[in-house]
mmCIF file of C-alpha atoms in Angstrom:
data_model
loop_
_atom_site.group_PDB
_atom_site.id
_atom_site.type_symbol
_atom_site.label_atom_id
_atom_site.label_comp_id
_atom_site.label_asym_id
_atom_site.label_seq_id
_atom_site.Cartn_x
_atom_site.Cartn_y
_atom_site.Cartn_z
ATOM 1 C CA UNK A 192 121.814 79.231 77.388
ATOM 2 C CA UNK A 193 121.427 75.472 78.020
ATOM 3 C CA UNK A 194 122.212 73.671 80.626
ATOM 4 C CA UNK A 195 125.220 70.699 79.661
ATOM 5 C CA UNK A 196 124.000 67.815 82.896
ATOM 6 C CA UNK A 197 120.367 68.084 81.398
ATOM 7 C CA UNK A 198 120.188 70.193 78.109
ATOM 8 C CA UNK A 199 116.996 72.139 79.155
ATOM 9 C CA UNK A 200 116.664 75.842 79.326
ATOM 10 C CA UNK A 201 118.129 77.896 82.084
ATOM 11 C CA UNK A 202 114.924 80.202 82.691
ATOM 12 C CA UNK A 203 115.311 83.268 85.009
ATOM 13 C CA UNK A 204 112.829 85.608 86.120
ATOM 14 C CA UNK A 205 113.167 89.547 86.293
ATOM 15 C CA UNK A 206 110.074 90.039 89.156
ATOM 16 C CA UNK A 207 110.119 94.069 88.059
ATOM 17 C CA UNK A 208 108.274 93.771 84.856
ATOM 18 C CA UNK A 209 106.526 91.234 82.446
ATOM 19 C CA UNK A 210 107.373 91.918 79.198
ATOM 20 C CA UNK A 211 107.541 95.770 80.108
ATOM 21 C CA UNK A 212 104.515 95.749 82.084
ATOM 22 C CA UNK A 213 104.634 96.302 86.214
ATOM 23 C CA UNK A 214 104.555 93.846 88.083
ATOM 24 C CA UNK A 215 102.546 96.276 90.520
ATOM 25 C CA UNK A 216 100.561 99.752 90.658
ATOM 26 C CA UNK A 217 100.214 101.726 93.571
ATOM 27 C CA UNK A 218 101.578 99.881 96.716
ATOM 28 C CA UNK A 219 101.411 101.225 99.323
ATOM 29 C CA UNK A 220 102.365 100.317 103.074
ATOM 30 C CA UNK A 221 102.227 100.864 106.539
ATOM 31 C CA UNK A 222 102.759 100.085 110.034
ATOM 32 C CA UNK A 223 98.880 99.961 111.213
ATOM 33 C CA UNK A 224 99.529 99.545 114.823
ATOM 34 C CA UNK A 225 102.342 98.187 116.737
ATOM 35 C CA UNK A 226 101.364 94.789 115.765
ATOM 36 C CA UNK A 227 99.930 94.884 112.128
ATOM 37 C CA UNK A 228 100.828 95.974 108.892
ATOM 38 C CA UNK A 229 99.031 96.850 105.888
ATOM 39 C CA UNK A 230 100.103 96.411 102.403
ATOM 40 C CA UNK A 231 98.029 97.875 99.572
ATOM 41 C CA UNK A 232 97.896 98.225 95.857
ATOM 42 C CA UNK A 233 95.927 98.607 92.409
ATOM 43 C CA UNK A 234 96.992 95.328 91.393
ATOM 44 C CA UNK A 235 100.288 92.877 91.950
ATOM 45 C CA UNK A 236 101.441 90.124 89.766
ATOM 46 C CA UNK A 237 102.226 87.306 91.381
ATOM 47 C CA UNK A 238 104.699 84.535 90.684
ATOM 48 C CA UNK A 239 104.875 80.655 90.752
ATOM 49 C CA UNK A 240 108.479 79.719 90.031
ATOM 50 C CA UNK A 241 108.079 76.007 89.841
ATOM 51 C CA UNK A 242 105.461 76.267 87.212
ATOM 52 C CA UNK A 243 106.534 79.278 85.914
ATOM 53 C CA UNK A 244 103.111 80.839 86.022
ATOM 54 C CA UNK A 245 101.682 84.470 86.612
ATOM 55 C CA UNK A 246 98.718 85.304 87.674
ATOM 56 C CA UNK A 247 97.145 89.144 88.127
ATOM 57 C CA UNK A 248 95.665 90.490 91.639
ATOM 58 C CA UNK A 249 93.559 93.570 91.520
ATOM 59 C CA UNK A 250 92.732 95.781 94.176
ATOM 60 C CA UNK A 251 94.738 94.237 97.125
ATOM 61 C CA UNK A 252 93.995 95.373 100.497
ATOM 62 C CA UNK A 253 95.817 92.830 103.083
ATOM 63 C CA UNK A 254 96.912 93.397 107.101
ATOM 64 C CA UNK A 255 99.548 90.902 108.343
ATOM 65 C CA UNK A 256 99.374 90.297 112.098
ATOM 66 C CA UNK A 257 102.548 89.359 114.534
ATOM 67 C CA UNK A 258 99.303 87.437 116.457
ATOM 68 C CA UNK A 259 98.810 85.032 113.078
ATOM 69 C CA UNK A 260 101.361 81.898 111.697
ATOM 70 C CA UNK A 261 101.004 81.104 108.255
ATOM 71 C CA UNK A 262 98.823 83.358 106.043
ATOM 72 C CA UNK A 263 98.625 87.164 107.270
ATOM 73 C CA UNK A 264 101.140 85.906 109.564
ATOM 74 C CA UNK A 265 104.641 84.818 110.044
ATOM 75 C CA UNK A 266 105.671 81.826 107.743
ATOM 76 C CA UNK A 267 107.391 80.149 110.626
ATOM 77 C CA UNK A 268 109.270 80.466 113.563
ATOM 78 C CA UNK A 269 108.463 82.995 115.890
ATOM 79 C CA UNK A 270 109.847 87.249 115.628
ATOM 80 C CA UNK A 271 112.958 88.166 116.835
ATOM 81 C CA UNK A 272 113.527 91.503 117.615
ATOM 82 C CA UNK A 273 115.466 94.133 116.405
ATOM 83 C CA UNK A 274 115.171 92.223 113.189
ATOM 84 C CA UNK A 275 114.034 92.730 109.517
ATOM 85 C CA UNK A 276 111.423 90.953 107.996
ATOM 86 C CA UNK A 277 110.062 90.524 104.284
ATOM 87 C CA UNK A 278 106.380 91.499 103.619
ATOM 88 C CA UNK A 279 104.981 88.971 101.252
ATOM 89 C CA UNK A 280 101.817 88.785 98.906
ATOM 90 C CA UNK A 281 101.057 85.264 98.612
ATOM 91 C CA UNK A 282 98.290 83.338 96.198
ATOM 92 C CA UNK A 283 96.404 80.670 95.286
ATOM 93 C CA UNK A 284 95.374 80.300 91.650
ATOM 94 C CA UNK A 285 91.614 80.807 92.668
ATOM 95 C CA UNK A 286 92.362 84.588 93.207
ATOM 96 C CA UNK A 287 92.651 84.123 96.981
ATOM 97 C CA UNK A 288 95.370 86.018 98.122
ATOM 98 C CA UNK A 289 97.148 86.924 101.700
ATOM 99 C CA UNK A 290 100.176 88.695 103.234
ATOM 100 C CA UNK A 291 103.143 86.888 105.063
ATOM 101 C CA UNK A 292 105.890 88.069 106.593
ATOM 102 C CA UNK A 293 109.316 86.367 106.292
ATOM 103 C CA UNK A 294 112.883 85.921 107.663
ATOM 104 C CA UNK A 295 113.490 85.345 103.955
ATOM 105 C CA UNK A 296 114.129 87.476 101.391
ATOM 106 C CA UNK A 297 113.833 85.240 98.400
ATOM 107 C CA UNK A 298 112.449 82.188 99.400
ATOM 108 C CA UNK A 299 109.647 82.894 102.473
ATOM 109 C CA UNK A 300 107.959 79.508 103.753
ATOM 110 C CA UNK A 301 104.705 79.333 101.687
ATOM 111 C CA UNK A 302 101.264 77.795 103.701
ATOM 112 C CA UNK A 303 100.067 75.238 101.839
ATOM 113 C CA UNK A 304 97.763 75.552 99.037
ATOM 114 C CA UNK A 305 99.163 78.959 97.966
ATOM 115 C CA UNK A 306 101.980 78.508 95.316
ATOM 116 C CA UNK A 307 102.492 82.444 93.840
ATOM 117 C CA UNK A 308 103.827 84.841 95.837
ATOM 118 C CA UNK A 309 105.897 88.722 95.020
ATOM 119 C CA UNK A 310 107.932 90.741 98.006
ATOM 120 C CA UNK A 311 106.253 93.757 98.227
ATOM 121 C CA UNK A 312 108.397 95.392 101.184
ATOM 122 C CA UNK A 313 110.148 95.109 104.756
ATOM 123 C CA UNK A 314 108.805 95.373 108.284
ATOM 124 C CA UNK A 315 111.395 95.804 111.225
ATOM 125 C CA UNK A 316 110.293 94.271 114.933
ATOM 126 C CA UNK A 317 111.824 96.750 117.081
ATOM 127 C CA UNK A 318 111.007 94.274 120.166
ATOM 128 C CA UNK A 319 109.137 90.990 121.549
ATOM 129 C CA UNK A 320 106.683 90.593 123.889
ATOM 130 C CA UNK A 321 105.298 92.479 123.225
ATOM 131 C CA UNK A 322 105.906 92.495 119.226
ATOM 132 C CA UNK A 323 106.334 96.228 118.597
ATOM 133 C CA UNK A 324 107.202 97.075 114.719
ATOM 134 C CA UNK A 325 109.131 100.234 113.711
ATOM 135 C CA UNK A 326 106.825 102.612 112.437
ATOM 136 C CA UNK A 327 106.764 103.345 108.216
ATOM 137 C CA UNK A 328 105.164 104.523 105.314
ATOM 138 C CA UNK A 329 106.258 103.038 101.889
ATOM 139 C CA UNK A 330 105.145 103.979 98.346
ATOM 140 C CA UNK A 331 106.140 101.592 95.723
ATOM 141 C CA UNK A 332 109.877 100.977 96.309
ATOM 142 C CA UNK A 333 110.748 104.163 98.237
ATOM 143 C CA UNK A 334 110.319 103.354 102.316
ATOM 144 C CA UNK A 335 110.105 106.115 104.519
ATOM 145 C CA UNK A 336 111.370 105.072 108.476
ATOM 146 C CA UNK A 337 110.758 106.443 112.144
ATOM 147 C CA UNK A 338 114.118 108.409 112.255
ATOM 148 C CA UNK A 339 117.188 105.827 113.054
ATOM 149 C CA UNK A 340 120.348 106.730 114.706
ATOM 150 C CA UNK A 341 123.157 104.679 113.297
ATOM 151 C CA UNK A 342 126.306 106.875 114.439
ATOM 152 C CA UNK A 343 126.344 109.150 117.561
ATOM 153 C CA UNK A 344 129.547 110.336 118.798
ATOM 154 C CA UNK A 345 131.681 112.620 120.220
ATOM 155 C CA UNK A 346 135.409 110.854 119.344
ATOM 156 C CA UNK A 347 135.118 110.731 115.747
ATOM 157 C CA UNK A 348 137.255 109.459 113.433
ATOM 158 C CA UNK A 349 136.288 107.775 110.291
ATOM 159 C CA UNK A 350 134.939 103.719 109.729
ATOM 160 C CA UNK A 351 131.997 101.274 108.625
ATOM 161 C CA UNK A 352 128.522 102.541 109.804
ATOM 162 C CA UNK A 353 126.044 99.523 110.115
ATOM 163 C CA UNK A 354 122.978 100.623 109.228
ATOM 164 C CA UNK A 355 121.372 97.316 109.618
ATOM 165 C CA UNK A 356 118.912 98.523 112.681
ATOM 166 C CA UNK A 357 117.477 101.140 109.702
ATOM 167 C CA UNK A 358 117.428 99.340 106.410
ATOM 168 C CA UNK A 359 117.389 95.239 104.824
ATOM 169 C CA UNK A 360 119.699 93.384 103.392
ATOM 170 C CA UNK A 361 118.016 93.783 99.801
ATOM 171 C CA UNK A 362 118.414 98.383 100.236
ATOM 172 C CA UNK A 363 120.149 99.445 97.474
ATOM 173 C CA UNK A 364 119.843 103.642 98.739
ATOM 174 C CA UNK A 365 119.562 105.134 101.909
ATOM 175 C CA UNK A 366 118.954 108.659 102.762
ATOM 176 C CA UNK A 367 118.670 110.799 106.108
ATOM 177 C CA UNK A 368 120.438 113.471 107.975
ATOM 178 C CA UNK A 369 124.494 113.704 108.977
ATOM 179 C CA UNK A 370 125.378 116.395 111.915
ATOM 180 C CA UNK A 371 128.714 117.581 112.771
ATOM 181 C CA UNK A 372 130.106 119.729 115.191
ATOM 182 C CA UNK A 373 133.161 122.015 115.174
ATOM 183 C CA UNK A 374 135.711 120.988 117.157
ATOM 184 C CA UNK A 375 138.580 123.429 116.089
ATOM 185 C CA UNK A 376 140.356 124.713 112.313
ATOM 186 C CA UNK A 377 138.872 123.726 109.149
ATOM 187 C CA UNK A 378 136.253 121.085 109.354
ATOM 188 C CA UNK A 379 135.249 118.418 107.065
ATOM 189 C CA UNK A 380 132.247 115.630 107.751
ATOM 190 C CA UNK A 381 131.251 113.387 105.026
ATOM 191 C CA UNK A 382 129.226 109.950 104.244
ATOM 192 C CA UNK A 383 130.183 108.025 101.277
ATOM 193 C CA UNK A 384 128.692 105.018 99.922
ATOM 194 C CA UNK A 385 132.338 102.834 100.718
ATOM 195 C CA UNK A 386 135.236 104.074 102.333
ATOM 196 C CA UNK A 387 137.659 106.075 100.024
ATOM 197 C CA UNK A 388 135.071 106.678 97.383
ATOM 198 C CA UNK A 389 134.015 109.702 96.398
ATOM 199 C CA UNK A 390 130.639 108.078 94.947
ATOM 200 C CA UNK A 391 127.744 109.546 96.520
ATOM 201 C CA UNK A 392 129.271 111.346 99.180
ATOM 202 C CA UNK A 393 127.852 114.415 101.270
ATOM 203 C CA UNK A 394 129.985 116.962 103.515
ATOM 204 C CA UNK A 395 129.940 119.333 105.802
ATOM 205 C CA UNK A 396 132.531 122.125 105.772
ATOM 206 C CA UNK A 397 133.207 125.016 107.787
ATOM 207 C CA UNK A 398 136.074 127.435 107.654
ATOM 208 C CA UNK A 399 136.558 128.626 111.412
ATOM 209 C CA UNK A 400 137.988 131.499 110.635
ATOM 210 C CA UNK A 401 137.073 135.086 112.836
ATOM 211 C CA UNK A 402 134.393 137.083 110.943
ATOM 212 C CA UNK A 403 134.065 134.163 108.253
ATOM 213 C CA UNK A 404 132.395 130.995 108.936
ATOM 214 C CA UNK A 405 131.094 129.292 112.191
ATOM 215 C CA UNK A 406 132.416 128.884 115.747
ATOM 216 C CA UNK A 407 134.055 126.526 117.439
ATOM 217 C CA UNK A 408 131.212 124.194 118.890
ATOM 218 C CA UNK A 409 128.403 125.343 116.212
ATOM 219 C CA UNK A 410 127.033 122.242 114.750
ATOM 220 C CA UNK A 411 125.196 121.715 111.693
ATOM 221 C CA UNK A 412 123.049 119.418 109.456
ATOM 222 C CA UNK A 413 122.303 118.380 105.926
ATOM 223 C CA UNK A 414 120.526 115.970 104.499
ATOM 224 C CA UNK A 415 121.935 112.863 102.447
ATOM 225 C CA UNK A 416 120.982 110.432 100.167
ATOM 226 C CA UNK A 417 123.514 107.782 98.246
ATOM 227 C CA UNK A 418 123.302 104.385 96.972
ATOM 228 C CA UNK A 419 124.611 101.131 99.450
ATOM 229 C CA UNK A 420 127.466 99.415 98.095
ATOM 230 C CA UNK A 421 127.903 97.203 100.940
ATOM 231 C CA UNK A 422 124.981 95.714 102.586
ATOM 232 C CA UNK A 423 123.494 97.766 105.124
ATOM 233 C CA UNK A 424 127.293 99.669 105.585
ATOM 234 C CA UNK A 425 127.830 103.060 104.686
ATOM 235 C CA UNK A 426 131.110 104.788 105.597
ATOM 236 C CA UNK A 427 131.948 108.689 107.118
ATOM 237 C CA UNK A 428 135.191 110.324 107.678
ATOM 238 C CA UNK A 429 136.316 113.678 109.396
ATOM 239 C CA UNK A 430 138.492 116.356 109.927
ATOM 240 C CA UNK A 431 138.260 118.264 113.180
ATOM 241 C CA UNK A 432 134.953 117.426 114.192
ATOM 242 C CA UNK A 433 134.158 116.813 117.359
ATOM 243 C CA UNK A 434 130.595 115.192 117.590
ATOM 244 C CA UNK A 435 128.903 113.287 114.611
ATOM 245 C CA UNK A 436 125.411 111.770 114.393
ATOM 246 C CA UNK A 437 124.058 109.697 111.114
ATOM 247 C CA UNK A 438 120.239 109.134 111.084
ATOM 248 C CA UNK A 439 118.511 107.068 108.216
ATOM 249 C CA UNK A 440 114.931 108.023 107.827
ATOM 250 C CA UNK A 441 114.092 106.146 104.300
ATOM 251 C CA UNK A 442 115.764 103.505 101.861
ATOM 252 C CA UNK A 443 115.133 102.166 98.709
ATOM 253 C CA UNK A 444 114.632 98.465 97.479
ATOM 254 C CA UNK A 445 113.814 96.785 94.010
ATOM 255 C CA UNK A 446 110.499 94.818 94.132
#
């Protein structure tokens, strides 16, 4: 494919895989205390995309600080709260490497002198001043939260939940808990990926009948987990319920 303006090479990059190699082995992450995170990992391959350059990182072992700008810091800017932010691996070509968290997804602001750089995760600031971030645990793409409530109520009907206080824009599957409450009759409570889908939807159902079933006001759980169609939206629907809650306690994301 050619570009017509300058007939030169359109070049993408897939960041997954060189040539069916990973472009990481064993990462791991964490919240390290309120104010730190660690990220972690055999090796990462990290990316120039003006040059169009690799360049291999073994045995990474990096702690990005809400104290720090720039390198094992924030790019730029200063944290918002109740806000997602990228976790970065940036490098220079003399094998020096450092974390950096982001606003940015795709295109984090870079210190100088470091030109490679691979996403390697998300951190959420719960809140400022202090900087408090949400507690996690992440191994390789899978991300593992401090439980999230994104729906909690007792006049439900069916909608949008925005999940965004639990998961990035870049989640592509989120999984945690749905609870539902019998409110009367037959009962139906389900969590699909976009509203009148039945794509990776989970109920609840009770028959509230006497000697068969549950009770009126016996509520129950399961756990879900289903891919995100919409960014950070899933949707739920019911039938005589009369209390719902959605928690998300892990997502997914392609590095």
């Amino acid at each position: 494919l050619t570009s017509p303006a300058v007939n030169q090479p359109i070049i993408t990059w897939d960041t997954s895989s060189i040539i069916g190699i990973p472009t990481f082995d064993t990462l791991t992450s964490s919240r390290a205390s309120t104010t730190t995170v660690d990220i972690n990992a055999t090796y990462l391959i990290l990316f120039d995309n003006v040059n169009f350059t690799t360049q291999k990182y073994d045995t990474v072992n990096l702690t990005i600080n809400s104290a720090t700008s720039g390198a094992n810091g924030l790019d730029t800017g200063v944290y918002a709260a109740t806000t997602y932010y990228a976790n970065w691996v940036i490098g220079k070509t003399d094998g020096t490497e450092a974390g950096l968290h982001s606003l940015s997804f795709s295109a984090p602001t870079i210190p100088a002198g470091f030109t490679l750089k691979k996403l390697v995760g998300a951190t959420f600031c719960v809140s400022i001043s202090p900087v408090v971030f949400k507690n996690y645990q992440q191994v390789d793409n899978w991300i593992a939260i401090a439980e999230t409530a994104v729906l909690n109520t007792s006049s439900p009907t069916s909608g949008a939940i925005d999940i965004s206080s639990a998961v990035p824009t870049i989640a592509k599957i989120a999984g945690g808990w749905l609870d539902g409450r019998i409110g009367g009759g037959n009962v139906t409570v389900t969590v699909a990926s976009d509203v009148g889908t039945t794509l990776g939807v989970s109920r609840l159902k009770s028959t509230n009948v006497i000697g068969h079933g549950s009770a009126v006001g016996t509520q129950h759980t399961i756990a879900f987990i289903m891919p995100i169609t919409l960014s950070q939206t899933i949707h739920y629907s019911t039938v005589n319920a009369d209390f719902v809650a959605v928690d998300i306690t892990s997502f997914y994301i392609n590095l």
